[in-house]
XYZ file of C-alpha atoms in Angstrom:
284
model
C 0.078 -0.130 0.177
C 1.280 3.230 -0.782
C 2.303 5.729 2.191
C 0.465 8.728 2.403
C 1.412 11.706 4.284
C -1.236 14.371 5.529
C 0.991 17.490 5.601
C 0.280 21.630 6.269
C 1.584 24.547 4.411
C 1.840 27.855 5.234
C 0.522 30.065 2.213
C 1.131 33.659 3.393
C -0.382 33.194 6.558
C -2.695 30.324 5.685
C -3.025 27.092 6.579
C -3.357 24.592 3.745
C -3.820 20.931 4.634
C -2.791 18.374 2.048
C -2.163 14.711 1.395
C 1.197 13.711 -0.311
C 2.404 10.155 -1.653
C 4.362 8.686 -4.246
C 8.014 9.301 -5.156
C 9.153 12.917 -4.895
C 11.021 12.422 -8.613
C 7.765 10.680 -10.113
C 5.579 12.829 -12.787
C 3.622 15.095 -10.480
C -0.203 15.115 -10.448
C -1.977 17.983 -8.206
C -5.566 16.937 -7.366
C -8.330 19.653 -6.621
C -11.575 18.640 -4.911
C -15.330 20.095 -5.409
C -18.057 21.250 -3.206
C -18.807 20.804 -0.740
C -16.087 18.383 -0.332
C -12.111 18.378 0.493
C -9.116 16.176 -0.169
C -10.903 13.239 1.045
C -12.722 12.739 -2.063
C -9.268 11.018 -3.526
C -8.930 8.537 -0.519
C -9.295 5.806 -2.821
C -7.674 7.332 -5.923
C -4.547 8.255 -4.683
C -2.973 4.711 -3.420
C -4.117 3.584 -7.014
C -1.567 6.238 -8.975
C 1.213 6.817 -5.903
C 3.409 3.878 -7.264
C 3.644 6.167 -10.664
C 3.101 9.927 -9.624
C 3.950 12.091 -6.926
C 0.464 13.070 -5.853
C -0.469 16.184 -3.726
C -4.359 16.667 -2.962
C -4.735 20.146 -0.841
C -7.956 21.087 0.659
C -8.997 24.729 -0.908
C -9.276 27.455 1.646
C -12.441 27.269 3.619
C -12.728 23.451 3.039
C -11.675 20.246 5.073
C -8.821 20.816 7.129
C -7.456 23.910 5.433
C -7.669 27.226 7.375
C -11.518 28.850 7.246
C -10.555 32.584 7.698
C -13.377 34.530 8.514
C -14.952 36.606 5.785
C -13.794 39.875 7.010
C -10.001 38.148 6.881
C -10.522 36.439 3.124
C -13.041 37.206 0.344
C -14.334 34.209 -0.869
C -14.081 34.470 -4.502
C -12.344 31.684 -7.148
C -10.071 34.055 -8.055
C -8.502 34.273 -4.464
C -8.690 30.137 -4.097
C -6.989 29.752 -7.348
C -4.347 32.694 -5.891
C -4.151 30.634 -2.702
C -3.444 27.265 -4.843
C -0.993 28.764 -7.008
C 0.885 30.328 -4.248
C 0.804 26.636 -2.754
C 2.251 24.715 -5.543
C 5.313 27.410 -5.686
C 5.462 26.550 -2.322
C 5.744 22.881 -2.326
C 7.821 22.759 -5.357
C 5.129 21.777 -7.683
C 6.571 23.665 -10.933
C 5.395 21.292 -13.782
C 2.477 18.751 -13.050
C -0.558 17.397 -14.507
C -3.689 18.444 -12.835
C -7.143 16.926 -11.668
C -10.224 18.916 -11.664
C -13.278 18.195 -10.325
C -16.353 20.591 -9.476
C -14.946 23.304 -7.714
C -11.503 22.147 -8.667
C -12.085 22.786 -12.492
C -12.272 26.623 -12.119
C -9.582 26.540 -9.868
C -7.449 24.462 -11.697
C -7.959 26.069 -15.094
C -7.187 29.595 -13.661
C -3.576 28.153 -13.055
C -3.688 26.634 -16.501
C -4.513 30.211 -17.933
C -2.134 31.882 -16.212
C 1.088 29.331 -16.426
C 0.345 27.347 -19.355
C 3.942 26.218 -19.297
C 3.421 24.486 -15.842
C 0.470 22.536 -16.975
C 1.380 18.891 -18.562
C -1.997 17.610 -18.786
C -5.614 17.833 -17.189
C -7.814 15.366 -16.112
C -11.355 16.508 -15.974
C -14.069 14.415 -13.635
C -17.338 16.132 -13.817
C -15.302 19.616 -14.027
C -17.157 21.907 -16.428
C -15.938 24.567 -18.762
C -19.158 25.084 -20.915
C -22.491 26.219 -20.714
C -23.799 23.477 -22.230
C -22.604 21.386 -19.373
C -24.797 23.286 -16.932
C -28.018 21.737 -15.913
C -31.100 23.345 -14.987
C -30.154 22.673 -11.274
C -28.426 25.558 -11.512
C -31.632 27.681 -11.930
C -31.654 28.869 -8.323
C -28.038 29.709 -8.168
C -28.258 31.693 -11.575
C -31.433 33.497 -9.994
C -29.115 34.877 -7.173
C -26.501 35.904 -9.926
C -28.746 38.059 -11.528
C -30.611 39.317 -8.555
C -28.400 38.965 -5.152
C -31.087 39.691 -2.974
C -31.495 38.193 0.474
C -34.063 36.093 -0.447
C -32.458 34.412 -3.596
C -29.407 33.725 -1.432
C -31.424 32.378 1.403
C -33.016 29.977 -1.071
C -29.537 28.825 -1.856
C -29.487 27.047 2.013
C -31.221 23.957 0.855
C -27.915 23.020 -0.674
C -25.929 22.992 2.721
C -28.676 20.517 3.926
C -27.531 17.156 5.041
C -29.962 15.455 2.725
C -29.060 17.830 -0.216
C -25.143 16.489 0.261
C -26.746 12.896 0.517
C -28.580 13.833 -2.862
C -24.939 15.079 -4.595
C -23.637 11.403 -3.291
C -26.242 9.066 -4.396
C -27.831 10.754 -7.567
C -27.475 9.151 -10.766
C -25.776 6.035 -8.882
C -27.170 2.708 -10.180
C -26.622 0.913 -6.779
C -26.837 3.207 -3.470
C -25.287 0.622 -1.391
C -22.157 0.914 -3.350
C -21.970 4.550 -1.640
C -19.953 4.804 1.251
C -21.599 7.140 3.898
C -18.195 8.109 4.987
C -17.269 10.798 2.431
C -20.911 12.442 2.699
C -21.082 12.483 6.392
C -17.400 13.996 6.488
C -18.935 16.611 4.158
C -21.439 17.837 5.935
C -19.619 17.870 9.273
C -17.448 20.486 7.365
C -20.646 22.429 6.125
C -22.033 22.507 9.748
C -19.013 24.519 11.342
C -19.957 28.017 12.266
C -19.731 30.426 9.639
C -19.391 27.929 6.719
C -22.836 28.413 5.440
C -22.061 32.217 4.595
C -18.662 31.358 2.984
C -20.571 28.520 0.659
C -23.093 31.025 0.009
C -20.567 33.501 -1.095
C -19.055 30.824 -3.631
C -22.390 30.072 -5.247
C -22.773 33.616 -5.886
C -18.749 33.742 -7.251
C -19.723 30.833 -9.384
C -20.571 33.197 -12.182
C -17.156 34.260 -12.278
C -16.060 31.121 -13.550
C -18.960 30.960 -16.360
C -17.691 34.364 -17.300
C -14.443 32.768 -18.022
C -15.398 29.697 -20.133
C -14.374 31.507 -23.223
C -11.052 32.129 -21.615
C -10.502 28.267 -20.391
C -11.773 27.556 -24.006
C -9.397 29.696 -26.032
C -6.474 28.154 -23.660
C -7.470 24.531 -24.735
C -7.711 26.017 -28.858
C -4.079 27.317 -27.956
C -2.402 25.092 -25.965
C -4.506 21.979 -26.461
C -2.681 20.464 -23.385
C -3.530 16.519 -23.233
C -6.749 16.267 -21.658
C -9.078 13.377 -20.608
C -12.546 14.052 -19.447
C -13.678 10.823 -17.338
C -17.405 11.780 -16.467
C -20.182 10.243 -14.376
C -22.751 10.612 -16.784
C -25.637 10.959 -14.471
C -24.463 13.897 -12.477
C -27.409 16.148 -12.036
C -25.562 19.413 -12.408
C -22.701 18.784 -14.957
C -24.003 17.348 -18.204
C -22.466 15.185 -20.715
C -22.489 17.449 -23.251
C -20.148 19.544 -20.770
C -17.616 16.755 -21.439
C -18.299 16.263 -25.125
C -17.422 20.163 -25.612
C -13.998 19.840 -24.833
C -13.430 18.164 -28.189
C -14.517 21.207 -30.014
C -11.580 23.433 -29.102
C -9.315 20.271 -28.196
C -10.045 17.542 -30.832
C -7.331 15.366 -29.406
C -9.055 15.324 -26.075
C -10.336 11.967 -24.980
C -13.699 11.953 -23.569
C -15.075 8.643 -21.340
C -18.560 8.583 -19.746
C -19.357 6.431 -16.708
C -22.418 5.043 -15.242
C -22.447 6.948 -12.361
C -23.052 10.212 -10.645
C -21.520 13.414 -9.426
C -19.155 11.930 -7.220
C -17.918 9.292 -9.509
C -14.690 8.244 -7.477
C -16.955 7.033 -5.011
C -17.821 4.172 -6.794
C -15.189 3.936 -9.749
C -11.805 4.926 -8.418
C -10.578 1.975 -10.228
C -11.854 2.713 -13.626
C -10.685 6.422 -13.378
C -7.525 5.268 -12.401
C -7.027 2.953 -14.960
C -8.034 5.701 -17.196
C -5.567 7.855 -15.761
C -2.896 5.751 -15.980
C -3.125 4.621 -19.529
C -3.791 8.553 -20.685
C -0.881 9.646 -18.964
C 1.532 6.902 -19.946
C 1.352 8.077 -23.377
């Protein structure tokens, strides 16, 4: 079994927690999690890849075991979260790396790619969206908040933060719910229940519109730099639809797109299949 180390890095005064495995001289792979999770979502994937890659999986600021600074000490935007992760990669010596992006990890990792294309060796997108056609109607309440950031529209989004909503994200579209461990979703709910976490997450729901505004920039990056790209997608995801995966090939004709018969948190049920796809993809 791969040895996994649990570390923290000081990033301009903020503590960023991360998981690390693999030989330091192996090809580097950065794993970026999504909402409402943390690096623990990669707990099954890391051991399957650590013999081949030097893997680091940080918890984004405000998530998991990383610091969750108060909103008057840190403005929770995707630009700012990406700034912290960019500095984090520099501090730990990740100068050239492949990046696995999921959900919130996609706008975070793609910002890094746009800013420093020379650092990115490949992109694995697991339900990490960069195209408007990938957004389902499940985004409608959040989009209403973008158009009218009223308190009523903000409060309407609190339903997304409830334990039953987390469970639904984990199990919707999964053929056999018994295959989904309760551990990940319960840990996510523990983090969501912390004092102040709700307002932070509502801030990020509001700022997600900045990611959609950047989609043309991300797409231009795909066209211009044509990074090796693997889209491995839970096809029954209620938030990010299969057309969002297929769209990668429009701007990057060599992109590989694979669909899996599962939901949003595809690693919960298909870590082995995804690991095999990554090994084959990155061995070229």
